[in-house]
Backbone as XML, in Angstrom:
<?xml version="1.0"?>
<chain id="A" units="angstrom">
  <residue number="1" name="MET">
    <atom name="N" x="47.668" y="12.891" z="127.089"/>
    <atom name="CA" x="48.427" y="11.731" z="126.681"/>
    <atom name="C" x="49.912" y="12.059" z="126.721"/>
  </residue>
  <residue number="2" name="SER">
    <atom name="N" x="50.695" y="11.166" z="127.256"/>
    <atom name="CA" x="52.126" y="11.380" z="127.423"/>
    <atom name="C" x="52.872" y="11.148" z="126.114"/>
  </residue>
  <residue number="3" name="ASP">
    <atom name="N" x="53.923" y="11.951" z="125.898"/>
    <atom name="CA" x="54.774" y="11.768" z="124.728"/>
    <atom name="C" x="55.926" y="10.811" z="125.007"/>
  </residue>
  <residue number="4" name="SER">
    <atom name="N" x="56.079" y="10.375" z="126.255"/>
    <atom name="CA" x="57.187" y="9.482" z="126.583"/>
    <atom name="C" x="56.931" y="8.103" z="125.986"/>
  </residue>
  <residue number="5" name="PRO">
    <atom name="N" x="57.999" y="7.442" z="125.518"/>
    <atom name="CA" x="57.814" y="6.128" z="124.904"/>
    <atom name="C" x="57.334" y="5.100" z="125.923"/>
  </residue>
  <residue number="6" name="ARG">
    <atom name="N" x="56.461" y="4.205" z="125.456"/>
    <atom name="CA" x="55.993" y="3.135" z="126.327"/>
    <atom name="C" x="57.100" y="2.092" z="126.443"/>
  </residue>
  <residue number="7" name="PRO">
    <atom name="N" x="57.247" y="1.466" z="127.594"/>
    <atom name="CA" x="58.356" y="0.529" z="127.796"/>
    <atom name="C" x="58.212" y="-0.731" z="126.948"/>
  </residue>
  <residue number="8" name="ILE">
    <atom name="N" x="59.352" y="-1.332" z="126.666"/>
    <atom name="CA" x="59.411" y="-2.638" z="126.008"/>
    <atom name="C" x="60.197" y="-3.534" z="126.954"/>
  </residue>
  <residue number="9" name="GLU">
    <atom name="N" x="59.570" y="-4.598" z="127.397"/>
    <atom name="CA" x="60.230" y="-5.518" z="128.322"/>
    <atom name="C" x="60.490" y="-6.838" z="127.607"/>
  </residue>
  <residue number="10" name="VAL">
    <atom name="N" x="61.736" y="-7.288" z="127.633"/>
    <atom name="CA" x="62.105" y="-8.553" z="127.006"/>
    <atom name="C" x="62.369" y="-9.568" z="128.108"/>
  </residue>
  <residue number="11" name="VAL">
    <atom name="N" x="61.686" y="-10.712" z="128.022"/>
    <atom name="CA" x="61.861" y="-11.776" z="129.019"/>
    <atom name="C" x="62.140" y="-13.094" z="128.301"/>
  </residue>
  <residue number="12" name="LEU">
    <atom name="N" x="62.733" y="-14.018" z="129.044"/>
    <atom name="CA" x="63.074" y="-15.334" z="128.514"/>
    <atom name="C" x="62.228" y="-16.409" z="129.157"/>
  </residue>
  <residue number="13" name="THR">
    <atom name="N" x="61.838" y="-17.409" z="128.379"/>
    <atom name="CA" x="61.266" y="-18.604" z="128.983"/>
    <atom name="C" x="62.425" y="-19.367" z="129.628"/>
  </residue>
  <residue number="14" name="ALA">
    <atom name="N" x="62.109" y="-20.338" z="130.466"/>
    <atom name="CA" x="63.155" y="-21.140" z="131.107"/>
    <atom name="C" x="64.005" y="-21.858" z="130.058"/>
  </residue>
  <residue number="15" name="ALA">
    <atom name="N" x="63.367" y="-22.368" z="129.015"/>
    <atom name="CA" x="64.103" y="-23.068" z="127.959"/>
    <atom name="C" x="65.043" y="-22.121" z="127.213"/>
  </residue>
  <residue number="16" name="ALA">
    <atom name="N" x="64.591" y="-20.899" z="126.942"/>
    <atom name="CA" x="65.432" y="-19.917" z="126.261"/>
    <atom name="C" x="66.599" y="-19.499" z="127.148"/>
  </residue>
  <residue number="17" name="ARG">
    <atom name="N" x="66.349" y="-19.357" z="128.445"/>
    <atom name="CA" x="67.425" y="-19.009" z="129.387"/>
    <atom name="C" x="68.492" y="-20.107" z="129.386"/>
  </residue>
  <residue number="18" name="ASP">
    <atom name="N" x="68.051" y="-21.370" z="129.384"/>
    <atom name="CA" x="68.981" y="-22.496" z="129.344"/>
    <atom name="C" x="69.779" y="-22.499" z="128.039"/>
  </residue>
  <residue number="19" name="ALA">
    <atom name="N" x="69.111" y="-22.238" z="126.923"/>
    <atom name="CA" x="69.800" y="-22.198" z="125.630"/>
    <atom name="C" x="70.844" y="-21.086" z="125.598"/>
  </residue>
  <residue number="20" name="LEU">
    <atom name="N" x="70.508" y="-19.914" z="126.137"/>
    <atom name="CA" x="71.479" y="-18.815" z="126.198"/>
    <atom name="C" x="72.693" y="-19.208" z="127.021"/>
  </residue>
  <residue number="21" name="ALA">
    <atom name="N" x="72.464" y="-19.883" z="128.138"/>
    <atom name="CA" x="73.570" y="-20.324" z="128.990"/>
    <atom name="C" x="74.460" y="-21.315" z="128.241"/>
  </residue>
  <residue number="22" name="ARG">
    <atom name="N" x="73.845" y="-22.232" z="127.512"/>
    <atom name="CA" x="74.616" y="-23.224" z="126.754"/>
    <atom name="C" x="75.455" y="-22.558" z="125.667"/>
  </residue>
  <residue number="23" name="VAL">
    <atom name="N" x="74.876" y="-21.614" z="124.960"/>
    <atom name="CA" x="75.629" y="-20.897" z="123.928"/>
    <atom name="C" x="76.742" y="-20.080" z="124.577"/>
  </residue>
  <residue number="24" name="GLY">
    <atom name="N" x="76.439" y="-19.447" z="125.705"/>
    <atom name="CA" x="77.429" y="-18.626" z="126.395"/>
    <atom name="C" x="78.664" y="-19.398" z="126.825"/>
  </residue>
  <residue number="25" name="THR">
    <atom name="N" x="78.492" y="-20.659" z="127.200"/>
    <atom name="CA" x="79.652" y="-21.458" z="127.597"/>
    <atom name="C" x="80.459" y="-21.922" z="126.386"/>
  </residue>
  <residue number="26" name="ALA">
    <atom name="N" x="79.835" y="-21.972" z="125.216"/>
    <atom name="CA" x="80.519" y="-22.428" z="124.011"/>
    <atom name="C" x="81.199" y="-21.292" z="123.244"/>
  </residue>
  <residue number="27" name="ARG">
    <atom name="N" x="80.864" y="-20.062" z="123.563"/>
    <atom name="CA" x="81.393" y="-18.898" z="122.835"/>
    <atom name="C" x="82.271" y="-18.047" z="123.743"/>
  </residue>
  <residue number="28" name="ARG">
    <atom name="N" x="83.252" y="-17.382" z="123.150"/>
    <atom name="CA" x="84.156" y="-16.523" z="123.925"/>
    <atom name="C" x="83.740" y="-15.051" z="123.893"/>
  </residue>
  <residue number="29" name="GLY">
    <atom name="N" x="83.159" y="-14.618" z="122.787"/>
    <atom name="CA" x="82.815" y="-13.214" z="122.624"/>
    <atom name="C" x="81.497" y="-12.853" z="123.277"/>
  </residue>
  <residue number="30" name="ALA">
    <atom name="N" x="81.255" y="-11.550" z="123.360"/>
    <atom name="CA" x="79.994" y="-11.047" z="123.915"/>
    <atom name="C" x="78.845" y="-11.441" z="122.998"/>
  </residue>
  <residue number="31" name="LEU">
    <atom name="N" x="77.699" y="-11.779" z="123.600"/>
    <atom name="CA" x="76.524" y="-12.185" z="122.836"/>
    <atom name="C" x="75.499" y="-11.056" z="122.780"/>
  </residue>
  <residue number="32" name="THR">
    <atom name="N" x="74.861" y="-10.916" z="121.627"/>
    <atom name="CA" x="73.809" y="-9.920" z="121.433"/>
    <atom name="C" x="72.618" y="-10.591" z="120.774"/>
  </residue>
  <residue number="33" name="LEU">
    <atom name="N" x="71.441" y="-10.397" z="121.362"/>
    <atom name="CA" x="70.196" y="-10.901" z="120.789"/>
    <atom name="C" x="69.577" y="-9.762" z="119.987"/>
  </residue>
  <residue number="34" name="VAL">
    <atom name="N" x="69.414" y="-9.973" z="118.688"/>
    <atom name="CA" x="68.929" y="-8.935" z="117.785"/>
    <atom name="C" x="67.525" y="-9.298" z="117.308"/>
  </residue>
  <residue number="35" name="ILE">
    <atom name="N" x="66.584" y="-8.393" z="117.552"/>
    <atom name="CA" x="65.235" y="-8.531" z="117.009"/>
    <atom name="C" x="65.160" y="-7.509" z="115.891"/>
  </residue>
  <residue number="36" name="GLY">
    <atom name="N" x="65.286" y="-7.994" z="114.676"/>
    <atom name="CA" x="65.418" y="-7.095" z="113.546"/>
    <atom name="C" x="64.226" y="-7.126" z="112.624"/>
  </residue>
  <residue number="37" name="ASN">
    <atom name="N" x="64.437" y="-6.538" z="111.491"/>
    <atom name="CA" x="63.416" y="-6.448" z="110.462"/>
    <atom name="C" x="63.991" y="-7.081" z="109.203"/>
  </residue>
  <residue number="38" name="GLY">
    <atom name="N" x="64.520" y="-8.304" z="109.372"/>
    <atom name="CA" x="65.255" y="-8.978" z="108.316"/>
    <atom name="C" x="64.395" y="-9.459" z="107.169"/>
  </residue>
  <residue number="39" name="CYS">
    <atom name="N" x="65.060" y="-9.918" z="106.145"/>
    <atom name="CA" x="64.372" y="-10.327" z="104.922"/>
    <atom name="C" x="63.756" y="-11.718" z="105.012"/>
  </residue>
  <residue number="40" name="CYS">
    <atom name="N" x="64.409" y="-12.630" z="105.704"/>
    <atom name="CA" x="63.982" y="-14.036" z="105.652"/>
    <atom name="C" x="63.013" y="-14.412" z="106.766"/>
  </residue>
  <residue number="41" name="ASP">
    <atom name="N" x="63.405" y="-14.172" z="107.990"/>
    <atom name="CA" x="62.579" y="-14.565" z="109.130"/>
    <atom name="C" x="61.918" y="-13.372" z="109.797"/>
  </residue>
  <residue number="42" name="SER">
    <atom name="N" x="61.915" y="-12.251" z="109.137"/>
    <atom name="CA" x="61.285" y="-11.029" z="109.629"/>
    <atom name="C" x="61.773" y="-10.679" z="111.021"/>
  </residue>
  <residue number="43" name="THR">
    <atom name="N" x="60.909" y="-10.733" z="112.019"/>
    <atom name="CA" x="61.301" y="-10.297" z="113.360"/>
    <atom name="C" x="61.821" y="-11.433" z="114.231"/>
  </residue>
  <residue number="44" name="ALA">
    <atom name="N" x="62.225" y="-12.538" z="113.653"/>
    <atom name="CA" x="62.787" y="-13.631" z="114.451"/>
    <atom name="C" x="64.033" y="-13.135" z="115.176"/>
  </residue>
  <residue number="45" name="PRO">
    <atom name="N" x="64.186" y="-13.490" z="116.453"/>
    <atom name="CA" x="65.383" y="-13.074" z="117.182"/>
    <atom name="C" x="66.606" y="-13.871" z="116.730"/>
  </residue>
  <residue number="46" name="TYR">
    <atom name="N" x="67.712" y="-13.177" z="116.570"/>
    <atom name="CA" x="68.978" y="-13.799" z="116.200"/>
    <atom name="C" x="69.998" y="-13.523" z="117.291"/>
  </residue>
  <residue number="47" name="LEU">
    <atom name="N" x="70.792" y="-14.522" z="117.616"/>
    <atom name="CA" x="71.844" y="-14.387" z="118.615"/>
    <atom name="C" x="73.184" y="-14.372" z="117.897"/>
  </residue>
  <residue number="48" name="PHE">
    <atom name="N" x="73.924" y="-13.276" z="118.074"/>
    <atom name="CA" x="75.216" y="-13.122" z="117.418"/>
    <atom name="C" x="76.320" y="-12.951" z="118.451"/>
  </residue>
  <residue number="49" name="GLU">
    <atom name="N" x="77.507" y="-13.383" z="118.066"/>
    <atom name="CA" x="78.693" y="-13.184" z="118.895"/>
    <atom name="C" x="79.461" y="-11.988" z="118.345"/>
  </residue>
  <residue number="50" name="SER">
    <atom name="N" x="79.955" y="-11.133" z="119.244"/>
    <atom name="CA" x="80.765" y="-9.966" z="118.877"/>
    <atom name="C" x="80.047" y="-9.082" z="117.859"/>
  </residue>
  <residue number="51" name="TYR">
    <atom name="N" x="78.772" y="-8.837" z="118.089"/>
    <atom name="CA" x="77.924" y="-8.050" z="117.189"/>
    <atom name="C" x="78.152" y="-6.558" z="117.398"/>
  </residue>
  <residue number="52" name="LEU">
    <atom name="N" x="78.197" y="-5.808" z="116.313"/>
    <atom name="CA" x="78.309" y="-4.352" z="116.390"/>
    <atom name="C" x="76.936" y="-3.753" z="116.107"/>
  </residue>
  <residue number="53" name="THR">
    <atom name="N" x="76.355" y="-3.113" z="117.106"/>
    <atom name="CA" x="75.037" y="-2.506" z="116.971"/>
    <atom name="C" x="75.100" y="-1.360" z="115.965"/>
  </residue>
  <residue number="54" name="GLY">
    <atom name="N" x="74.125" y="-1.320" z="115.074"/>
    <atom name="CA" x="74.101" y="-0.293" z="114.045"/>
    <atom name="C" x="73.270" y="0.914" z="114.439"/>
  </residue>
  <residue number="55" name="PRO">
    <atom name="N" x="73.332" y="1.980" z="113.653"/>
    <atom name="CA" x="72.600" y="3.207" z="113.972"/>
    <atom name="C" x="71.086" y="3.049" z="113.872"/>
  </residue>
  <residue number="56" name="GLY">
    <atom name="N" x="70.607" y="2.018" z="113.192"/>
    <atom name="CA" x="69.175" y="1.789" z="113.060"/>
    <atom name="C" x="68.618" y="0.867" z="114.123"/>
  </residue>
  <residue number="57" name="GLU">
    <atom name="N" x="69.390" y="0.645" z="115.192"/>
    <atom name="CA" x="68.968" y="-0.258" z="116.258"/>
    <atom name="C" x="68.965" y="0.448" z="117.607"/>
  </residue>
  <residue number="58" name="VAL">
    <atom name="N" x="68.088" y="-0.011" z="118.488"/>
    <atom name="CA" x="67.936" y="0.564" z="119.823"/>
    <atom name="C" x="68.255" y="-0.518" z="120.849"/>
  </residue>
  <residue number="59" name="ALA">
    <atom name="N" x="69.120" y="-0.205" z="121.808"/>
    <atom name="CA" x="69.425" y="-1.151" z="122.882"/>
    <atom name="C" x="68.264" y="-1.182" z="123.868"/>
  </residue>
  <residue number="60" name="LEU">
    <atom name="N" x="67.806" y="-2.389" z="124.212"/>
    <atom name="CA" x="66.692" y="-2.545" z="125.159"/>
    <atom name="C" x="67.152" y="-2.971" z="126.546"/>
  </residue>
  <residue number="61" name="GLY">
    <atom name="N" x="68.388" y="-3.395" z="126.674"/>
    <atom name="CA" x="68.894" y="-3.840" z="127.966"/>
    <atom name="C" x="69.643" y="-5.148" z="127.830"/>
  </residue>
  <residue number="62" name="GLU">
    <atom name="N" x="69.769" y="-5.853" z="128.972"/>
    <atom name="CA" x="70.492" y="-7.120" z="129.000"/>
    <atom name="C" x="69.615" y="-8.239" z="129.520"/>
  </residue>
  <residue number="63" name="LEU">
    <atom name="N" x="69.885" y="-9.443" z="129.041"/>
    <atom name="CA" x="69.219" y="-10.654" z="129.512"/>
    <atom name="C" x="70.254" y="-11.566" z="130.150"/>
  </residue>
  <residue number="64" name="ALA">
    <atom name="N" x="69.833" y="-12.321" z="131.129"/>
    <atom name="CA" x="70.690" y="-13.317" z="131.768"/>
    <atom name="C" x="72.012" y="-12.715" z="132.222"/>
  </residue>
  <residue number="65" name="GLY">
    <atom name="N" x="72.012" y="-11.427" z="132.525"/>
    <atom name="CA" x="73.180" y="-10.764" z="133.076"/>
    <atom name="C" x="74.286" y="-10.415" z="132.112"/>
  </residue>
  <residue number="66" name="ALA">
    <atom name="N" x="74.214" y="-10.872" z="130.866"/>
    <atom name="CA" x="75.339" y="-10.607" z="129.981"/>
    <atom name="C" x="74.990" y="-10.486" z="128.505"/>
  </residue>
  <residue number="67" name="VAL">
    <atom name="N" x="73.770" y="-10.777" z="128.111"/>
    <atom name="CA" x="73.399" y="-10.767" z="126.696"/>
    <atom name="C" x="72.638" y="-9.482" z="126.390"/>
  </residue>
  <residue number="68" name="GLU">
    <atom name="N" x="73.246" y="-8.618" z="125.572"/>
    <atom name="CA" x="72.585" y="-7.374" z="125.185"/>
    <atom name="C" x="71.440" y="-7.692" z="124.224"/>
  </residue>
  <residue number="69" name="VAL">
    <atom name="N" x="70.357" y="-6.934" z="124.334"/>
    <atom name="CA" x="69.213" y="-7.083" z="123.432"/>
    <atom name="C" x="69.048" y="-5.785" z="122.658"/>
  </residue>
  <residue number="70" name="VAL">
    <atom name="N" x="68.978" y="-5.895" z="121.321"/>
    <atom name="CA" x="68.748" y="-4.714" z="120.494"/>
    <atom name="C" x="67.550" y="-4.962" z="119.583"/>
  </residue>
  <residue number="71" name="LEU">
    <atom name="N" x="66.868" y="-3.883" z="119.261"/>
    <atom name="CA" x="65.656" y="-3.935" z="118.448"/>
    <atom name="C" x="65.809" y="-2.968" z="117.282"/>
  </residue>
  <residue number="72" name="ASP">
    <atom name="N" x="65.387" y="-3.390" z="116.108"/>
    <atom name="CA" x="65.370" y="-2.512" z="114.951"/>
    <atom name="C" x="64.516" y="-1.291" z="115.282"/>
  </residue>
  <residue number="73" name="ARG">
    <atom name="N" x="65.054" y="-0.111" z="115.060"/>
    <atom name="CA" x="64.376" y="1.142" z="115.419"/>
    <atom name="C" x="62.976" y="1.245" z="114.800"/>
  </residue>
  <residue number="74" name="GLN">
    <atom name="N" x="62.780" y="0.714" z="113.604"/>
    <atom name="CA" x="61.470" y="0.776" z="112.950"/>
    <atom name="C" x="60.424" y="-0.077" z="113.661"/>
  </residue>
  <residue number="75" name="LEU">
    <atom name="N" x="60.867" y="-1.034" z="114.479"/>
    <atom name="CA" x="59.933" y="-1.905" z="115.188"/>
    <atom name="C" x="59.518" y="-1.362" z="116.552"/>
  </residue>
  <residue number="76" name="VAL">
    <atom name="N" x="60.167" y="-0.308" z="117.023"/>
    <atom name="CA" x="59.863" y="0.233" z="118.354"/>
    <atom name="C" x="58.379" y="0.559" z="118.515"/>
  </residue>
  <residue number="77" name="PRO">
    <atom name="N" x="57.724" y="1.250" z="117.572"/>
    <atom name="CA" x="56.292" y="1.535" z="117.761"/>
    <atom name="C" x="55.436" y="0.267" z="117.860"/>
  </residue>
  <residue number="78" name="LEU">
    <atom name="N" x="55.806" y="-0.765" z="117.140"/>
    <atom name="CA" x="55.061" y="-2.021" z="117.169"/>
    <atom name="C" x="55.202" y="-2.737" z="118.519"/>
  </residue>
  <residue number="79" name="PHE">
    <atom name="N" x="56.382" y="-2.673" z="119.101"/>
    <atom name="CA" x="56.672" y="-3.396" z="120.335"/>
    <atom name="C" x="56.434" y="-2.559" z="121.590"/>
  </residue>
  <residue number="80" name="ALA">
    <atom name="N" x="56.303" y="-1.243" z="121.447"/>
    <atom name="CA" x="56.146" y="-0.362" z="122.608"/>
    <atom name="C" x="54.935" y="-0.768" z="123.442"/>
  </residue>
  <residue number="81" name="GLY">
    <atom name="N" x="55.131" y="-0.834" z="124.750"/>
    <atom name="CA" x="54.053" y="-1.186" z="125.661"/>
    <atom name="C" x="53.791" y="-2.673" z="125.759"/>
  </residue>
  <residue number="82" name="HIS">
    <atom name="N" x="54.683" y="-3.474" z="125.211"/>
    <atom name="CA" x="54.493" y="-4.921" z="125.217"/>
    <atom name="C" x="55.641" y="-5.646" z="125.916"/>
  </residue>
  <residue number="83" name="GLU">
    <atom name="N" x="55.327" y="-6.833" z="126.355"/>
    <atom name="CA" x="56.331" y="-7.751" z="126.877"/>
    <atom name="C" x="56.709" y="-8.682" z="125.730"/>
  </residue>
  <residue number="84" name="VAL">
    <atom name="N" x="57.972" y="-8.694" z="125.372"/>
    <atom name="CA" x="58.467" y="-9.544" z="124.297"/>
    <atom name="C" x="59.030" y="-10.804" z="124.945"/>
  </residue>
  <residue number="85" name="VAL">
    <atom name="N" x="58.420" y="-11.936" z="124.665"/>
    <atom name="CA" x="58.835" y="-13.194" z="125.276"/>
    <atom name="C" x="59.654" y="-13.989" z="124.262"/>
  </residue>
  <residue number="86" name="ILE">
    <atom name="N" x="60.890" y="-14.271" z="124.634"/>
    <atom name="CA" x="61.774" y="-15.065" z="123.790"/>
    <atom name="C" x="61.692" y="-16.513" z="124.250"/>
  </residue>
  <residue number="87" name="ASP">
    <atom name="N" x="61.384" y="-17.394" z="123.328"/>
    <atom name="CA" x="61.334" y="-18.827" z="123.611"/>
    <atom name="C" x="62.324" y="-19.514" z="122.672"/>
  </residue>
  <residue number="88" name="VAL">
    <atom name="N" x="62.437" y="-20.819" z="122.789"/>
    <atom name="CA" x="63.330" y="-21.579" z="121.922"/>
    <atom name="C" x="62.633" y="-22.877" z="121.532"/>
  </residue>
  <residue number="89" name="VAL">
    <atom name="N" x="62.862" y="-23.303" z="120.303"/>
    <atom name="CA" x="62.307" y="-24.569" z="119.820"/>
    <atom name="C" x="63.439" y="-25.386" z="119.205"/>
  </residue>
  <residue number="90" name="GLU">
    <atom name="N" x="63.229" y="-26.693" z="119.165"/>
    <atom name="CA" x="64.198" y="-27.554" z="118.494"/>
    <atom name="C" x="64.068" y="-27.360" z="116.993"/>
  </residue>
  <residue number="91" name="ASP">
    <atom name="N" x="65.212" y="-27.258" z="116.335"/>
    <atom name="CA" x="65.246" y="-27.069" z="114.883"/>
    <atom name="C" x="66.519" y="-27.728" z="114.352"/>
  </residue>
  <residue number="92" name="PRO">
    <atom name="N" x="66.561" y="-29.073" z="114.387"/>
    <atom name="CA" x="67.798" y="-29.770" z="114.031"/>
    <atom name="C" x="68.252" y="-29.545" z="112.594"/>
  </residue>
  <residue number="93" name="ALA">
    <atom name="N" x="67.348" y="-29.175" z="111.716"/>
    <atom name="CA" x="67.713" y="-28.945" z="110.317"/>
    <atom name="C" x="67.889" y="-27.464" z="110.009"/>
  </residue>
  <residue number="94" name="GLY">
    <atom name="N" x="67.896" y="-26.631" z="111.048"/>
    <atom name="CA" x="67.983" y="-25.188" z="110.844"/>
    <atom name="C" x="69.291" y="-24.780" z="110.183"/>
  </residue>
  <residue number="95" name="ASP">
    <atom name="N" x="69.208" y="-23.799" z="109.319"/>
    <atom name="CA" x="70.401" y="-23.265" z="108.655"/>
    <atom name="C" x="70.417" y="-21.756" z="108.866"/>
  </residue>
  <residue number="96" name="SER">
    <atom name="N" x="70.792" y="-21.370" z="110.052"/>
    <atom name="CA" x="70.717" y="-19.976" z="110.452"/>
    <atom name="C" x="72.098" y="-19.468" z="110.833"/>
  </residue>
  <residue number="97" name="PHE">
    <atom name="N" x="72.263" y="-18.151" z="110.791"/>
    <atom name="CA" x="73.486" y="-17.523" z="111.273"/>
    <atom name="C" x="73.450" y="-17.345" z="112.786"/>
  </residue>
  <residue number="98" name="SER">
    <atom name="N" x="72.318" y="-17.575" z="113.403"/>
    <atom name="CA" x="72.139" y="-17.376" z="114.837"/>
    <atom name="C" x="72.909" y="-18.450" z="115.612"/>
  </residue>
  <residue number="99" name="CYS">
    <atom name="N" x="73.595" y="-18.054" z="116.671"/>
    <atom name="CA" x="74.495" y="-18.946" z="117.411"/>
    <atom name="C" x="73.828" y="-20.212" z="117.939"/>
  </residue>
  <residue number="100" name="GLU">
    <atom name="N" x="72.572" y="-20.149" z="118.355"/>
    <atom name="CA" x="71.915" y="-21.323" z="118.932"/>
    <atom name="C" x="71.645" y="-22.409" z="117.899"/>
  </residue>
  <residue number="101" name="SER">
    <atom name="N" x="71.727" y="-22.077" z="116.613"/>
    <atom name="CA" x="71.469" y="-23.080" z="115.575"/>
    <atom name="C" x="72.497" y="-24.202" z="115.614"/>
  </residue>
  <residue number="102" name="GLU">
    <atom name="N" x="73.690" y="-23.921" z="116.131"/>
    <atom name="CA" x="74.716" y="-24.957" z="116.270"/>
    <atom name="C" x="74.300" y="-26.036" z="117.266"/>
  </residue>
  <residue number="103" name="LEU">
    <atom name="N" x="73.346" y="-25.718" z="118.130"/>
    <atom name="CA" x="72.829" y="-26.669" z="119.112"/>
    <atom name="C" x="71.539" y="-27.331" z="118.630"/>
  </residue>
  <residue number="104" name="GLY">
    <atom name="N" x="71.141" y="-27.055" z="117.399"/>
    <atom name="CA" x="69.889" y="-27.604" z="116.877"/>
    <atom name="C" x="68.670" y="-26.898" z="117.428"/>
  </residue>
  <residue number="105" name="LEU">
    <atom name="N" x="68.843" y="-25.609" z="117.771"/>
    <atom name="CA" x="67.774" y="-24.813" z="118.374"/>
    <atom name="C" x="67.525" y="-23.555" z="117.553"/>
  </residue>
  <residue number="106" name="ARG">
    <atom name="N" x="66.370" y="-22.930" z="117.810"/>
    <atom name="CA" x="66.037" y="-21.653" z="117.167"/>
    <atom name="C" x="65.230" y="-20.812" z="118.149"/>
  </residue>
  <residue number="107" name="PHE">
    <atom name="N" x="65.671" y="-19.573" z="118.361"/>
    <atom name="CA" x="64.912" y="-18.659" z="119.211"/>
    <atom name="C" x="63.684" y="-18.167" z="118.456"/>
  </residue>
  <residue number="108" name="THR">
    <atom name="N" x="62.597" y="-17.947" z="119.186"/>
    <atom name="CA" x="61.350" y="-17.460" z="118.602"/>
    <atom name="C" x="60.761" y="-16.376" z="119.494"/>
  </residue>
  <residue number="109" name="LEU">
    <atom name="N" x="59.866" y="-15.576" z="118.923"/>
    <atom name="CA" x="59.058" y="-14.652" z="119.716"/>
    <atom name="C" x="57.805" y="-15.410" z="120.097"/>
  </residue>
  <residue number="110" name="ALA">
    <atom name="N" x="57.588" y="-15.595" z="121.400"/>
    <atom name="CA" x="56.471" y="-16.420" z="121.849"/>
    <atom name="C" x="55.146" y="-15.663" z="121.826"/>
  </residue>
  <residue number="111" name="ARG">
    <atom name="N" x="55.127" y="-14.442" z="122.346"/>
    <atom name="CA" x="53.884" y="-13.665" z="122.390"/>
    <atom name="C" x="54.229" y="-12.224" z="122.738"/>
  </residue>
  <residue number="112" name="LEU">
    <atom name="N" x="53.292" y="-11.338" z="122.532"/>
    <atom name="CA" x="53.499" y="-9.922" z="122.815"/>
    <atom name="C" x="52.323" y="-9.355" z="123.596"/>
  </residue>
  <residue number="113" name="PRO">
    <atom name="N" x="52.106" y="-9.804" z="124.831"/>
    <atom name="CA" x="50.998" y="-9.229" z="125.604"/>
    <atom name="C" x="51.326" y="-7.803" z="126.042"/>
  </residue>
  <residue number="114" name="ALA">
    <atom name="N" x="50.284" y="-7.030" z="126.299"/>
    <atom name="CA" x="50.486" y="-5.672" z="126.799"/>
    <atom name="C" x="51.094" y="-5.734" z="128.185"/>
  </residue>
  <residue number="115" name="LEU">
    <atom name="N" x="51.923" y="-4.758" z="128.497"/>
    <atom name="CA" x="52.573" y="-4.687" z="129.800"/>
    <atom name="C" x="51.605" y="-4.210" z="130.865"/>
  </residue>
  <residue number="116" name="HIS">
    <atom name="N" x="51.381" y="-4.988" z="131.870"/>
    <atom name="CA" x="50.671" y="-4.579" z="133.083"/>
    <atom name="C" x="49.502" y="-3.630" z="132.823"/>
  </residue>
  <residue number="117" name="GLY">
    <atom name="N" x="48.630" y="-3.987" z="131.921"/>
    <atom name="CA" x="47.440" y="-3.186" z="131.667"/>
    <atom name="C" x="47.662" y="-1.988" z="130.763"/>
  </residue>
  <residue number="118" name="ALA">
    <atom name="N" x="48.836" y="-1.895" z="130.132"/>
    <atom name="CA" x="49.090" y="-0.765" z="129.237"/>
    <atom name="C" x="48.159" y="-0.849" z="128.033"/>
  </residue>
  <residue number="119" name="ALA">
    <atom name="N" x="47.696" y="0.277" z="127.594"/>
    <atom name="CA" x="46.806" y="0.310" z="126.425"/>
    <atom name="C" x="47.598" y="-0.012" z="125.176"/>
  </residue>
  <residue number="120" name="THR">
    <atom name="N" x="47.017" y="-0.790" z="124.287"/>
    <atom name="CA" x="47.669" y="-1.098" z="123.020"/>
    <atom name="C" x="46.921" y="-0.402" z="121.897"/>
  </residue>
  <residue number="121" name="ARG">
    <atom name="N" x="47.620" y="-0.194" z="120.817"/>
    <atom name="CA" x="47.010" y="0.489" z="119.669"/>
    <atom name="C" x="46.824" y="-0.464" z="118.532"/>
  </residue>
</chain>
C-alpha cells in the first residue's frame, strides 16, 4: 500500500462556474473558495475576496483559471481519493459571509464520488 496521499479533485457544475464568473466581475480582489470545518455550516464552501490562507489549510489548486481552492487540513483524510463537486443553489434569504450570497446564491458540496475507481475507506 502506498503512503502517498490520494488525490482530491475539485470540480464545478455549470451553474457554479457561472456564479463564480458573476462574482468575479463584481469583485476586484482575488477570490478563494474555502472548504473548512466551520461552526455553522460545517464543510459548506465559502467564497472570500482577498483571503489569507492559514497554516491549518491546504491549497488544492485553482478553479475557473483564477479562484484558489483551499481545504481545512483536518478534512484531507475525509476528502482524499474523492471528487469534490461544487454546486450552487438559490438562497435569496441567505445571510452568509460568502461572496455569492450578495447574488442570492449559496455554494454547496454536491457529492463526493470516488475518483476513477479509487478505493474508499
